[in-house]
Amino acid sequence: MHNLGHTRSVNHRDHLLHTPDAFVRTTLPGMERAAAIVHISPAIGAAFTQYTAELEPGGTLGPTYAQRFLYLLEGAADLATEVSFHSLTPGSFAYLPQGTPHTLTAQRSTRLAVIEKPYEPLEHTPSPEVLVGREDSALSTPLNDDPDLQVRALVPASPAHDFAVNTMTYQPGAALSQVEVHIMEHGLVMLEGGGIYRLGNNWYPVTAGDVIWMAPYCPQWFAAIGKRPAKYLIYKDANRHPLG
Ligand code: UGY
Ligand code: MN
C-alpha cells in the first residue's frame, strides 16, 4: 500500500532520520541468508558504517576488515572467534577489534545493530581486546547527576578505543540538560519508547526502530515523551586528536 509519498525520514547535510517506512534491504559481501539495511556510511559523510542485519535461521554476517560492534536486537546468534564462543540473546553486545577472525551465525530469525569503523591506532597504546557482554549488566551512571537519565558504557571510553558505544535511558519527561554541539559524530538506534529529537534547527518525533546519524557539530537535544522510558544505543568517535 502506498502512503502518498509521505515518510518521517529526512536527509539533511548534518543529520539523517531513517524511519522503518523508508528502509530498503540489500546484501553485503559474504552475507548468507541475510539482508542489511545500511543506515549510515561514508556515502553520507560518516567515518563509520551502521546497519541493521536481518538473518534467517542459519544466516551469517560476512567478514569485515574493520572493527565491528554488534548489538543483538531480536532473536539468538552464536559468535565464534578463534579462542572463544558466545551465545548472544537480546541485549547482548560484542566488540571485535580490527583483524579478529570471527563468525556470527543466527540460531533463529535475528536482528542485529552492526557498527564498523576502520581502526585509528594510537602510539604507545595497546590495541583493544574482544569484549562480549550484556547491556543490562553494564554499570549504569546518571548523566550530569540526573537520576532519570542513565548511561551504560558498552564500549568503554578508554584510549585504546577510537569509539564508544553507550545506551542512554530516559525516564518519561527526562531530557538532555543542554543542546549539545560537539566534534564527535553519532549513530543512534532507538531501542524503546520515544520522544522528541532536536537535530539542527528541527524537532522530530522519534520512536523505537528509528535510526539517526548526527554529523560533527550537529546541534542535538532529546526529551522522552510517553508513559514508558525511552532508550537508545549511541555510537560516538572518541579519544583521537582532530588532526589525526
Ligand atoms: O554522549 C553524547 O554525546 C550524548 N549525550 N549525545 C546524545 O545523546 N545526543
Ligand atoms: Mn552527543
Short mmCIF file of C-alpha atoms in Angstrom, two decimals, residues 140 146-152 168-176 192-195 222-232:
data_model
loop_
_atom_site.label_atom_id
_atom_site.label_comp_id
_atom_site.label_asym_id
_atom_site.label_seq_id
_atom_site.Cartn_x
_atom_site.Cartn_y
_atom_site.Cartn_z
CA SER A 140 24.66 2.44 34.93
CA ASP A 146 20.21 13.40 36.75
CA PRO A 147 18.98 10.06 38.15
CA ASP A 148 16.29 10.00 35.44
CA LEU A 149 18.91 9.85 32.66
CA GLN A 150 21.12 6.79 32.94
CA VAL A 151 24.12 5.95 30.76
CA ARG A 152 25.64 2.50 30.33
CA MET A 168 21.03 6.08 27.34
CA THR A 169 17.77 5.54 29.23
CA TYR A 170 15.42 8.46 29.91
CA GLN A 171 12.52 8.26 32.33
CA PRO A 172 9.33 9.82 30.89
CA GLY A 173 9.87 13.60 30.81
CA ALA A 174 13.66 13.40 31.25
CA ALA A 175 15.77 15.39 28.78
CA LEU A 176 19.37 16.25 27.93
CA GLU A 192 12.48 1.56 23.38
CA GLY A 193 9.92 4.30 23.88
CA GLY A 194 10.18 7.61 22.11
CA GLY A 195 10.28 11.36 22.36
CA PHE A 222 16.35 14.87 23.27
CA ALA A 223 13.37 14.69 25.62
CA ALA A 224 11.48 11.48 26.39
CA ILE A 225 7.73 11.57 25.91
CA GLY A 226 5.16 8.92 26.82
CA LYS A 227 4.44 6.72 29.80
CA ARG A 228 7.46 4.44 29.50
CA PRO A 229 11.21 5.10 29.44
CA ALA A 230 12.93 5.91 26.17
CA LYS A 231 16.19 4.14 25.46
CA TYR A 232 18.72 4.39 22.67
#
